[in-house]
Amino acid sequence: MTMLTHTRLTVRTEPLPVTGEFPPLFALLGAHGGAGVSTLATMWAPAADTDRCWPTSPATTRRVLVVAREHMSGIAAAADVLRAAHEGTAPLGVQVCGLITVAAEPARASKDVLRYARTVAELAPHSYRVPWVKSLIPLLHRQLPTWRPTDGVKATRANPDGVLASVPSAIAAVGQQICDDLAADRAVAHSDPSQTVA
């Protein structure tokens, strides 16, 4: 895999991995380590983990959602990535479509963190929040269920052994909203030739 440094993040020139039946619809770029990208990419079939690299290959998606843990350091890291994209320093063809914040603890984040997250979210076309989901804590990645857009959002189910049988509804709802927003953005871009969609 060819990696080049670009605005504090590495550039990935090879296509993103296709782990499911179809190529990824969107890419998740962690603003920092521990943001929750690998978990979300495992649970959302339309997503791919960029390994904290800008995905530049036209063979797979270059539509990026920046992911950050909902604490001050995580939001600050997301601000750096979004500012770089906002200033036009993201690689050619990469389109930042949104910010995803992932709860860092069961309790609500402090007012300062939430205020800063709202401010940083203004740098992205869309923003999403993944809440704390206690049922994920005891699971290994290989035990995580996968959500597809055709699944819709269903009540969270667990097998008798406690392993989740479906993606938690709160996480499926965020995945559904991302897919809906990307589809709406694409429809607008196709109806307005001045808009470009990667």
Coordinates of N, CA and C in Angstrom, one line a residue:
M1 N 0.8 -1.2 0.0 CA 0.0 0.0 0.0 C 0.9 1.2 0.0
T2 N 0.7 2.2 -0.9 CA 1.4 3.4 -1.0 C 0.8 4.4 0.0
M3 N 1.7 5.0 0.8 CA 1.3 6.0 1.8 C 2.1 7.2 1.6
L4 N 1.5 8.4 1.5 CA 2.2 9.6 1.4 C 1.6 10.5 2.5
T5 N 2.5 11.4 3.1 CA 2.0 12.3 4.1 C 1.3 13.5 3.5
H6 N 0.2 13.9 4.0 CA -0.6 15.0 3.5 C -1.3 15.7 4.7
T7 N -1.0 16.9 5.0 CA -1.7 17.6 6.1 C -1.9 16.7 7.3
R8 N -0.8 16.3 7.9 CA -0.8 15.5 9.2 C -1.3 14.1 9.0
L9 N -2.1 13.9 8.0 CA -2.6 12.5 7.8 C -1.9 11.9 6.6
T10 N -1.9 10.6 6.6 CA -1.3 9.9 5.4 C -2.3 9.8 4.3
V11 N -1.8 9.7 3.1 CA -2.7 9.5 1.9 C -2.6 8.0 1.5
R12 N -3.7 7.4 1.4 CA -3.8 6.0 0.9 C -4.1 6.1 -0.6
T13 N -3.2 5.5 -1.4 CA -3.4 5.6 -2.8 C -4.1 4.3 -3.3
E14 N -4.0 3.2 -2.6 CA -4.7 2.0 -3.0 C -6.2 2.0 -2.6
P15 N -7.0 1.2 -3.3 CA -8.4 1.2 -3.0 C -8.7 0.7 -1.5
L16 N -9.7 1.2 -0.9 CA -10.1 0.7 0.4 C -10.5 -0.7 0.3
P17 N -10.4 -1.5 1.4 CA -10.8 -2.9 1.3 C -12.3 -3.1 1.1
V18 N -12.6 -4.0 0.3 CA -14.0 -4.4 0.1 C -14.3 -5.6 1.0
T19 N -14.9 -5.5 2.1 CA -15.1 -6.6 3.0 C -16.4 -7.3 2.9
G20 N -17.4 -6.6 2.2 CA -18.7 -7.2 2.0 C -19.0 -7.5 0.6
E21 N -20.2 -7.6 0.3 CA -20.7 -7.9 -1.1 C -20.4 -6.7 -2.1
F22 N -20.5 -5.5 -1.5 CA -20.3 -4.3 -2.4 C -19.2 -3.4 -1.9
P23 N -18.6 -2.6 -2.8 CA -17.6 -1.7 -2.3 C -18.2 -0.7 -1.3
P24 N -17.4 -0.1 -0.5 CA -17.9 0.8 0.6 C -18.6 2.1 -0.1
L25 N -19.7 2.5 0.6 CA -20.4 3.7 0.2 C -19.7 5.0 0.8
F26 N -19.1 4.8 2.0 CA -18.4 5.9 2.6 C -17.3 5.4 3.4
A27 N -16.3 6.3 3.7 CA -15.1 5.9 4.4 C -15.1 6.6 5.8
L28 N -14.6 5.9 6.8 CA -14.5 6.5 8.1 C -13.1 6.8 8.4
L29 N -12.8 8.0 8.7 CA -11.4 8.5 9.0 C -11.3 8.9 10.5
G30 N -10.6 8.1 11.2 CA -10.4 8.5 12.7 C -9.5 9.7 12.8
A31 N -10.0 10.7 13.5 CA -9.3 11.9 13.8 C -8.1 11.6 14.7
H32 N -8.2 10.5 15.5 CA -7.2 10.1 16.5 C -7.4 8.6 16.7
G33 N -6.4 8.0 17.3 CA -6.6 6.6 17.7 C -7.6 6.4 18.7
G34 N -8.3 5.3 18.7 CA -9.4 5.0 19.7 C -10.7 5.8 19.5
A35 N -10.9 6.3 18.3 CA -12.1 7.0 18.0 C -13.4 6.1 17.9
G36 N -13.1 4.8 17.6 CA -14.2 3.9 17.4 C -14.5 3.5 15.9
V37 N -13.5 3.9 15.1 CA -13.7 3.6 13.6 C -13.8 2.2 13.3
S38 N -12.9 1.3 13.9 CA -12.9 -0.1 13.5 C -14.2 -0.7 13.9
T39 N -14.8 -0.4 15.0 CA -16.1 -0.9 15.5 C -17.2 -0.5 14.6
L40 N -17.2 0.8 14.2 CA -18.3 1.3 13.3 C -18.2 0.7 11.9
A41 N -17.0 0.6 11.4 CA -16.8 0.0 10.1 C -17.1 -1.5 10.1
T42 N -17.0 -2.1 11.2 CA -17.4 -3.6 11.2 C -18.9 -3.7 11.3
M43 N -19.5 -2.8 12.0 CA -21.0 -2.9 12.1 C -21.8 -2.3 11.0
W44 N -21.2 -1.3 10.3 CA -21.9 -0.7 9.1 C -21.4 -1.3 7.8
A45 N -22.1 -2.1 7.2 CA -21.7 -2.7 5.9 C -21.2 -1.7 4.9
P46 N -21.9 -0.5 4.7 CA -21.5 0.4 3.7 C -20.2 1.2 4.0
A47 N -19.6 0.9 5.2 CA -18.5 1.8 5.6 C -17.1 1.0 5.4
A48 N -16.1 1.8 5.3 CA -14.7 1.2 5.3 C -13.9 2.0 6.2
D49 N -12.9 1.4 6.9 CA -12.0 2.0 7.8 C -10.8 2.5 7.0
T50 N -10.5 3.8 7.0 CA -9.3 4.3 6.2 C -8.0 4.1 6.9
D51 N -8.0 3.6 8.1 CA -6.7 3.5 8.9 C -6.1 4.8 9.0
R52 N -6.9 5.8 9.3 CA -6.4 7.2 9.5 C -5.7 7.8 8.4
C53 N -6.1 7.4 7.2 CA -5.5 7.9 5.9 C -6.6 8.6 5.1
W54 N -6.2 9.6 4.3 CA -7.1 10.1 3.3 C -7.3 9.1 2.2
P55 N -8.5 8.6 1.8 CA -8.6 7.7 0.8 C -8.7 8.4 -0.6
T56 N -7.7 8.1 -1.4 CA -7.6 8.9 -2.7 C -7.8 8.1 -3.9
S57 N -8.0 6.8 -3.8 CA -8.2 5.9 -5.0 C -9.6 6.1 -5.5
P58 N -9.7 6.4 -6.8 CA -11.0 6.5 -7.4 C -11.7 5.1 -7.6
A59 N -11.0 4.0 -7.3 CA -11.6 2.7 -7.4 C -12.6 2.4 -6.3
T60 N -12.4 3.1 -5.2 CA -13.4 3.0 -4.1 C -13.8 4.4 -3.6
T61 N -14.7 4.5 -2.7 CA -15.2 5.8 -2.3 C -14.1 6.7 -1.7
R62 N -14.3 8.0 -2.0 CA -13.5 9.1 -1.4 C -14.4 10.0 -0.6
R63 N -15.6 9.5 -0.3 CA -16.5 10.3 0.6 C -16.2 9.9 2.0
V64 N -15.8 10.9 2.8 CA -15.2 10.6 4.1 C -16.1 11.2 5.2
L65 N -16.2 10.5 6.3 CA -16.8 11.0 7.5 C -15.7 10.9 8.6
V66 N -15.4 12.0 9.2 CA -14.4 12.1 10.2 C -15.0 11.6 11.6
V67 N -14.3 10.7 12.3 CA -14.8 10.1 13.5 C -13.9 10.6 14.7
A68 N -14.6 11.0 15.8 CA -13.8 11.4 17.0 C -14.6 11.0 18.2
R69 N -13.8 10.6 19.2 CA -14.4 10.3 20.5 C -14.9 11.6 21.1
E70 N -16.0 11.5 21.9 CA -16.6 12.7 22.4 C -15.9 13.2 23.7
H71 N -14.6 13.6 23.6 CA -13.9 14.2 24.7 C -13.1 15.4 24.1
M72 N -12.6 16.3 24.9 CA -12.0 17.5 24.4 C -10.8 17.2 23.4
S73 N -10.0 16.2 23.7 CA -8.9 15.9 22.8 C -9.4 15.3 21.4
G74 N -10.4 14.5 21.5 CA -11.0 13.9 20.3 C -11.6 15.0 19.4
I75 N -12.4 15.9 20.0 CA -13.0 16.9 19.2 C -12.0 17.9 18.6
A76 N -10.9 18.2 19.4 CA -9.8 19.0 18.9 C -9.1 18.4 17.7
A77 N -8.9 17.1 17.8 CA -8.3 16.4 16.6 C -9.2 16.4 15.4
A78 N -10.5 16.3 15.6 CA -11.5 16.4 14.5 C -11.5 17.8 13.9
A79 N -11.4 18.8 14.8 CA -11.3 20.1 14.3 C -10.1 20.3 13.4
D80 N -9.0 19.8 13.7 CA -7.8 19.9 12.9 C -8.0 19.3 11.5
V81 N -8.6 18.1 11.5 CA -8.9 17.4 10.2 C -9.9 18.1 9.4
L82 N -11.0 18.6 10.0 CA -12.0 19.3 9.3 C -11.5 20.7 8.8
R83 N -10.7 21.3 9.6 CA -10.1 22.6 9.1 C -9.3 22.4 7.9
A84 N -8.4 21.4 7.9 CA -7.6 21.1 6.8 C -8.4 20.8 5.5
A85 N -9.5 20.1 5.7 CA -10.4 19.8 4.5 C -11.1 21.1 4.1
H86 N -11.6 21.9 5.1 CA -12.3 23.1 4.9 C -11.4 24.2 4.1
E87 N -10.1 24.1 4.4 CA -9.2 25.1 3.8 C -8.7 24.6 2.5
G88 N -9.2 23.4 2.0 CA -8.9 22.9 0.7 C -7.6 22.1 0.7
T89 N -7.1 21.7 1.8 CA -5.8 21.0 1.8 C -6.0 19.5 1.8
A90 N -7.2 19.0 1.8 CA -7.5 17.6 1.7 C -7.1 17.2 0.3
P91 N -6.6 16.0 0.0 CA -6.3 15.6 -1.3 C -7.4 15.7 -2.3
L92 N -7.0 16.0 -3.6 CA -8.0 16.1 -4.7 C -8.9 14.9 -4.8
G93 N -10.2 15.2 -4.9 CA -11.1 14.1 -5.0 C -11.8 13.7 -3.7
V94 N -11.1 14.0 -2.6 CA -11.7 13.6 -1.3 C -12.8 14.6 -0.9
Q95 N -13.9 14.0 -0.5 CA -15.1 14.9 -0.1 C -15.4 14.5 1.3
V96 N -15.2 15.5 2.2 CA -15.6 15.3 3.6 C -17.1 15.6 3.7
C97 N -17.8 14.5 4.1 CA -19.3 14.6 4.2 C -19.9 14.8 5.6
G98 N -19.0 14.6 6.6 CA -19.6 14.7 7.9 C -18.7 14.4 9.0
L99 N -19.2 14.7 10.2 CA -18.4 14.4 11.5 C -19.3 13.5 12.3
I100 N -18.7 12.4 12.8 CA -19.3 11.5 13.7 C -18.6 11.6 15.1
T101 N -19.4 11.9 16.1 CA -18.8 11.9 17.5 C -19.3 10.6 18.1
V102 N -18.4 10.0 18.9 CA -18.7 8.7 19.6 C -18.6 8.9 21.1
A103 N -19.7 8.6 21.8 CA -19.7 8.8 23.2 C -18.5 8.2 23.9
A104 N -17.8 8.9 24.8 CA -16.6 8.4 25.5 C -17.0 7.7 26.8
E105 N -18.2 7.9 27.3 CA -18.6 7.3 28.5 C -20.1 7.2 28.6
P106 N -20.6 6.5 29.6 CA -22.1 6.4 29.6 C -22.8 7.7 30.0
A107 N -22.1 8.5 30.8 CA -22.7 9.8 31.2 C -22.6 10.8 30.0
R108 N -23.4 11.8 30.0 CA -23.4 12.8 29.0 C -22.1 13.6 29.1
A109 N -21.5 14.0 28.0 CA -20.3 14.7 28.0 C -20.5 16.1 28.7
S110 N -19.5 16.7 29.1 CA -19.6 18.0 29.8 C -20.1 19.1 28.8
K111 N -20.7 20.1 29.4 CA -21.2 21.2 28.5 C -20.1 21.8 27.6
D112 N -18.9 21.9 28.2 CA -17.8 22.5 27.4 C -17.5 21.6 26.2
V113 N -17.5 20.3 26.4 CA -17.2 19.4 25.3 C -18.3 19.4 24.2
L114 N -19.6 19.4 24.7 CA -20.7 19.4 23.8 C -20.7 20.8 23.0
R115 N -20.4 21.9 23.7 CA -20.4 23.2 23.0 C -19.3 23.2 21.9
Y116 N -18.1 22.7 22.3 CA -17.0 22.6 21.3 C -17.4 21.7 20.1
A117 N -18.0 20.6 20.4 CA -18.4 19.6 19.4 C -19.4 20.3 18.4
R118 N -20.3 21.0 18.9 CA -21.3 21.7 18.1 C -20.6 22.8 17.2
T119 N -19.6 23.5 17.7 CA -18.8 24.4 16.9 C -18.0 23.8 15.8
V120 N -17.4 22.7 16.2 CA -16.6 21.9 15.2 C -17.5 21.3 14.1
A121 N -18.6 20.9 14.5 CA -19.6 20.2 13.6 C -20.0 21.2 12.5
E122 N -19.9 22.5 12.7 CA -20.2 23.5 11.7 C -19.2 23.4 10.5
L123 N -18.1 22.8 10.7 CA -17.1 22.6 9.6 C -17.4 21.5 8.7
A124 N -18.5 20.7 9.0 CA -18.8 19.6 8.2 C -20.3 19.7 7.7
P125 N -20.6 19.2 6.5 CA -21.9 19.3 6.0 C -23.0 18.6 6.9
H126 N -22.6 17.5 7.5 CA -23.5 16.8 8.4 C -22.8 16.4 9.6
S127 N -23.5 16.2 10.7 CA -22.9 15.7 12.0 C -23.8 14.7 12.6
Y128 N -23.2 13.7 13.2 CA -23.9 12.5 13.8 C -23.3 12.2 15.2
R129 N -24.1 11.7 16.0 CA -23.6 11.2 17.4 C -23.9 9.8 17.6
V130 N -22.9 9.0 17.9 CA -23.1 7.6 18.3 C -23.1 7.6 19.8
P131 N -24.2 7.2 20.4 CA -24.3 7.1 21.9 C -23.5 6.0 22.5
W132 N -23.3 6.0 23.8 CA -22.7 4.9 24.5 C -23.6 3.7 24.4
V133 N -23.1 2.5 24.1 CA -23.8 1.3 24.0 C -23.1 0.3 24.8
K134 N -23.7 0.0 26.0 CA -23.1 -0.9 27.0 C -22.9 -2.3 26.5
S135 N -23.9 -2.7 25.6 CA -23.9 -4.1 25.2 C -22.7 -4.4 24.3
L136 N -21.9 -3.4 23.8 CA -20.7 -3.6 23.0 C -19.5 -3.9 23.8
I137 N -19.5 -3.5 25.0 CA -18.3 -3.6 25.9 C -17.7 -5.1 26.0
P138 N -18.5 -6.1 26.2 CA -18.0 -7.4 26.3 C -17.7 -8.2 25.0
L139 N -17.9 -7.5 23.9 CA -17.8 -8.2 22.6 C -16.4 -8.0 21.9
L140 N -16.0 -9.1 21.3 CA -14.8 -9.0 20.4 C -15.3 -8.5 19.0
H141 N -14.4 -8.0 18.2 CA -14.8 -7.5 16.9 C -15.5 -8.6 16.0
R142 N -15.0 -9.8 16.2 CA -15.6 -10.9 15.4 C -17.0 -11.2 15.8
Q143 N -17.4 -10.8 17.0 CA -18.8 -11.0 17.5 C -19.7 -9.9 17.1
L144 N -19.2 -8.8 16.5 CA -20.1 -7.7 16.2 C -21.0 -8.0 15.0
P145 N -22.3 -7.7 15.1 CA -23.2 -7.9 14.0 C -23.0 -6.8 12.9
T146 N -23.5 -7.0 11.8 CA -23.4 -6.1 10.7 C -24.8 -5.6 10.3
W147 N -24.8 -4.3 10.0 CA -26.1 -3.6 9.6 C -25.9 -3.2 8.1
R148 N -27.0 -3.5 7.3 CA -27.0 -3.0 5.9 C -28.2 -2.1 5.8
P149 N -28.1 -1.1 4.8 CA -29.2 -0.2 4.6 C -30.6 -0.9 4.4
T150 N -30.6 -2.0 3.8 CA -31.8 -2.7 3.6 C -32.4 -3.3 4.9
D151 N -31.6 -3.4 5.9 CA -32.1 -3.9 7.2 C -33.1 -2.9 7.9
G152 N -33.0 -1.6 7.6 CA -33.7 -0.6 8.4 C -33.2 -0.6 9.8
V153 N -34.0 0.0 10.7 CA -33.6 0.2 12.1 C -34.6 -0.7 12.9
K154 N -34.1 -1.7 13.5 CA -34.9 -2.7 14.3 C -34.5 -2.6 15.8
A155 N -35.3 -3.1 16.6 CA -35.0 -3.2 18.0 C -33.8 -4.1 18.2
T156 N -32.9 -3.7 19.1 CA -31.7 -4.5 19.4 C -32.1 -5.9 19.9
R157 N -31.5 -6.9 19.4 CA -31.7 -8.3 19.8 C -30.4 -8.9 20.2
A158 N -30.5 -9.8 21.2 CA -29.3 -10.6 21.6 C -29.6 -12.1 21.6
N159 N -28.6 -12.9 21.3 CA -28.8 -14.3 21.3 C -28.8 -14.8 22.8
P160 N -29.2 -16.0 23.1 CA -29.3 -16.5 24.5 C -27.9 -16.4 25.2
D161 N -26.8 -16.5 24.4 CA -25.5 -16.4 25.0 C -25.0 -14.9 25.3
G162 N -25.9 -14.0 25.0 CA -25.6 -12.6 25.2 C -24.9 -11.9 24.0
V163 N -24.6 -12.6 23.0 CA -24.0 -12.0 21.8 C -25.1 -11.3 21.0
L164 N -24.8 -10.1 20.6 CA -25.8 -9.3 19.8 C -26.2 -10.0 18.5
A165 N -27.5 -10.1 18.3 CA -28.0 -10.7 17.0 C -28.2 -9.7 16.0
S166 N -28.3 -8.4 16.4 CA -28.5 -7.3 15.5 C -27.7 -6.1 16.0
V167 N -27.4 -5.2 15.1 CA -26.7 -4.0 15.5 C -27.6 -3.2 16.4
P168 N -27.1 -2.7 17.5 CA -27.9 -1.9 18.4 C -28.6 -0.8 17.6
S169 N -29.9 -0.6 17.9 CA -30.8 0.3 17.1 C -30.2 1.7 17.0
A170 N -29.6 2.2 18.1 CA -29.0 3.5 18.1 C -27.9 3.7 17.1
I171 N -27.1 2.6 16.9 CA -26.0 2.7 15.9 C -26.6 2.4 14.5
A172 N -27.6 1.6 14.3 CA -28.2 1.4 13.0 C -28.9 2.7 12.6
A173 N -29.5 3.4 13.5 CA -30.2 4.6 13.1 C -29.2 5.7 12.6
V174 N -28.0 5.7 13.2 CA -27.0 6.7 12.7 C -26.5 6.2 11.3
G175 N -26.3 4.9 11.1 CA -25.9 4.4 9.8 C -27.0 4.7 8.7
Q176 N -28.2 4.6 9.1 CA -29.3 4.9 8.2 C -29.3 6.3 7.8
Q177 N -29.2 7.2 8.8 CA -29.2 8.6 8.6 C -28.0 9.0 7.7
I178 N -26.8 8.5 7.9 CA -25.7 8.7 7.0 C -26.0 8.4 5.6
C179 N -26.6 7.1 5.4 CA -26.9 6.7 4.0 C -28.0 7.6 3.4
D180 N -29.0 8.0 4.2 CA -30.0 8.9 3.6 C -29.4 10.2 3.3
D181 N -28.6 10.8 4.1 CA -28.0 12.1 3.8 C -27.1 12.0 2.6
L182 N -26.3 11.0 2.4 CA -25.4 10.8 1.3 C -26.3 10.7 0.0
A183 N -27.4 10.0 0.1 CA -28.2 9.8 -1.1 C -28.9 11.2 -1.5
A184 N -29.3 11.9 -0.5 CA -29.9 13.3 -0.7 C -28.8 14.2 -1.3
D185 N -27.6 14.2 -0.8 CA -26.5 15.0 -1.3 C -26.2 14.7 -2.8
R186 N -26.2 13.4 -3.1 CA -26.0 12.9 -4.4 C -27.1 13.4 -5.4
A187 N -28.3 13.3 -4.9 CA -29.5 13.7 -5.7 C -29.4 15.2 -6.1
V188 N -29.0 16.0 -5.1 CA -28.8 17.4 -5.3 C -27.7 17.7 -6.2
A189 N -26.6 17.0 -6.1 CA -25.4 17.2 -7.0 C -25.8 16.8 -8.4
H190 N -26.6 15.8 -8.6 CA -26.9 15.4 -10.0 C -27.9 16.3 -10.6
S191 N -28.7 17.0 -9.7 CA -29.7 18.0 -10.3 C -29.0 19.4 -10.5
D192 N -27.9 19.6 -9.9 CA -27.1 20.9 -10.0 C -25.7 20.6 -10.5
P193 N -25.5 20.8 -11.8 CA -24.2 20.5 -12.4 C -23.0 21.2 -11.8
S194 N -23.3 22.3 -11.0 CA -22.1 23.0 -10.4 C -21.6 22.3 -9.2
Q195 N -22.4 21.3 -8.6 CA -22.0 20.5 -7.5 C -21.2 19.3 -8.0
T196 N -20.2 18.9 -7.2 CA -19.5 17.7 -7.5 C -19.5 16.7 -6.4
V197 N -19.7 15.5 -6.7 CA -19.8 14.4 -5.7 C -18.7 13.4 -6.1
A198 N -17.9 13.0 -5.1 CA -16.8 12.0 -5.4 C -17.4 10.6 -5.4

